[in-house]
Steps between C-alpha positions, in 0.01 A plus 500: 500500500426856608144620476269792559157418632163670511247334725130570531460735202122535487356599163151520354501289184262379234538127550274200463326263264159483666223744404479653848877571485477683169285786623752672726856496619609283790787534744811288453802479725835474328831385645811541287853372529720670242858402427746788529633572149872508574739608769565861396237633744704383800779741411303783337206526739301624199142383450564506123726196552227286652124444480306800630218341700296823493514493119411128505195566715387785277552298181307198632210719616485661155505163322229350720280807448547472122465125433225252587624153592301179508734300722754575769748300292470753217537792738806354669665427163437859385655639819800266472559615141489866604761440769729297275472713187445855624689495829784267399461251782679169440222304676169559676250325721146637477232392746145628459222434748131563437353547849150369559481332160314203645328691779541448874840671495659232280793627295606350169809587308777423258877516535737484203873536449657618178855567382614743236620335180874457472668791333581478132868515578483189719582203284505132571820327397435265207509128571810334371367149456182599309279272707139594438261551786138395501291223346727459196785385723383139468530529122854634531620220727337239279733605216211603278551873551860565400608465136864485602587834343400708803162592358178355627211350315177372638442134428183368662532201726308189399177453697544303817283198553310460817450138610135401513 
């Protein structure tokens, strides 16, 4: 899968759950892998047909200046949603590092991957044999689920006895 990447984007952000972290912004380092939203850009050479990484950088900086996050997980989810929803990426990987979070130069971080929801036009072909999936499958195969007319009714199974 083709991707655009930004590595080492350093941003001052309001992040943290501890009292000493709530008084000022802290630096975070962000690495992004962004799926290319289609193949048109390879023929057109137009930045409008792909993800503009300068616009991504600007948008992320604006969001992190505007919103206070408690956890890196929340911040990474917010960034992933921006890339999927606003920039039309089919998938993203967001890695955020909080340098010096534990002192002594120790870095901590989070990395998530997200995919855009399938389009509304994409449809799954209906199952032909109407076999249910999930915990009710055992009821179906026991013969207690199907009325014989193609409709289903829930008939509870008798309690099972456990030998003592």
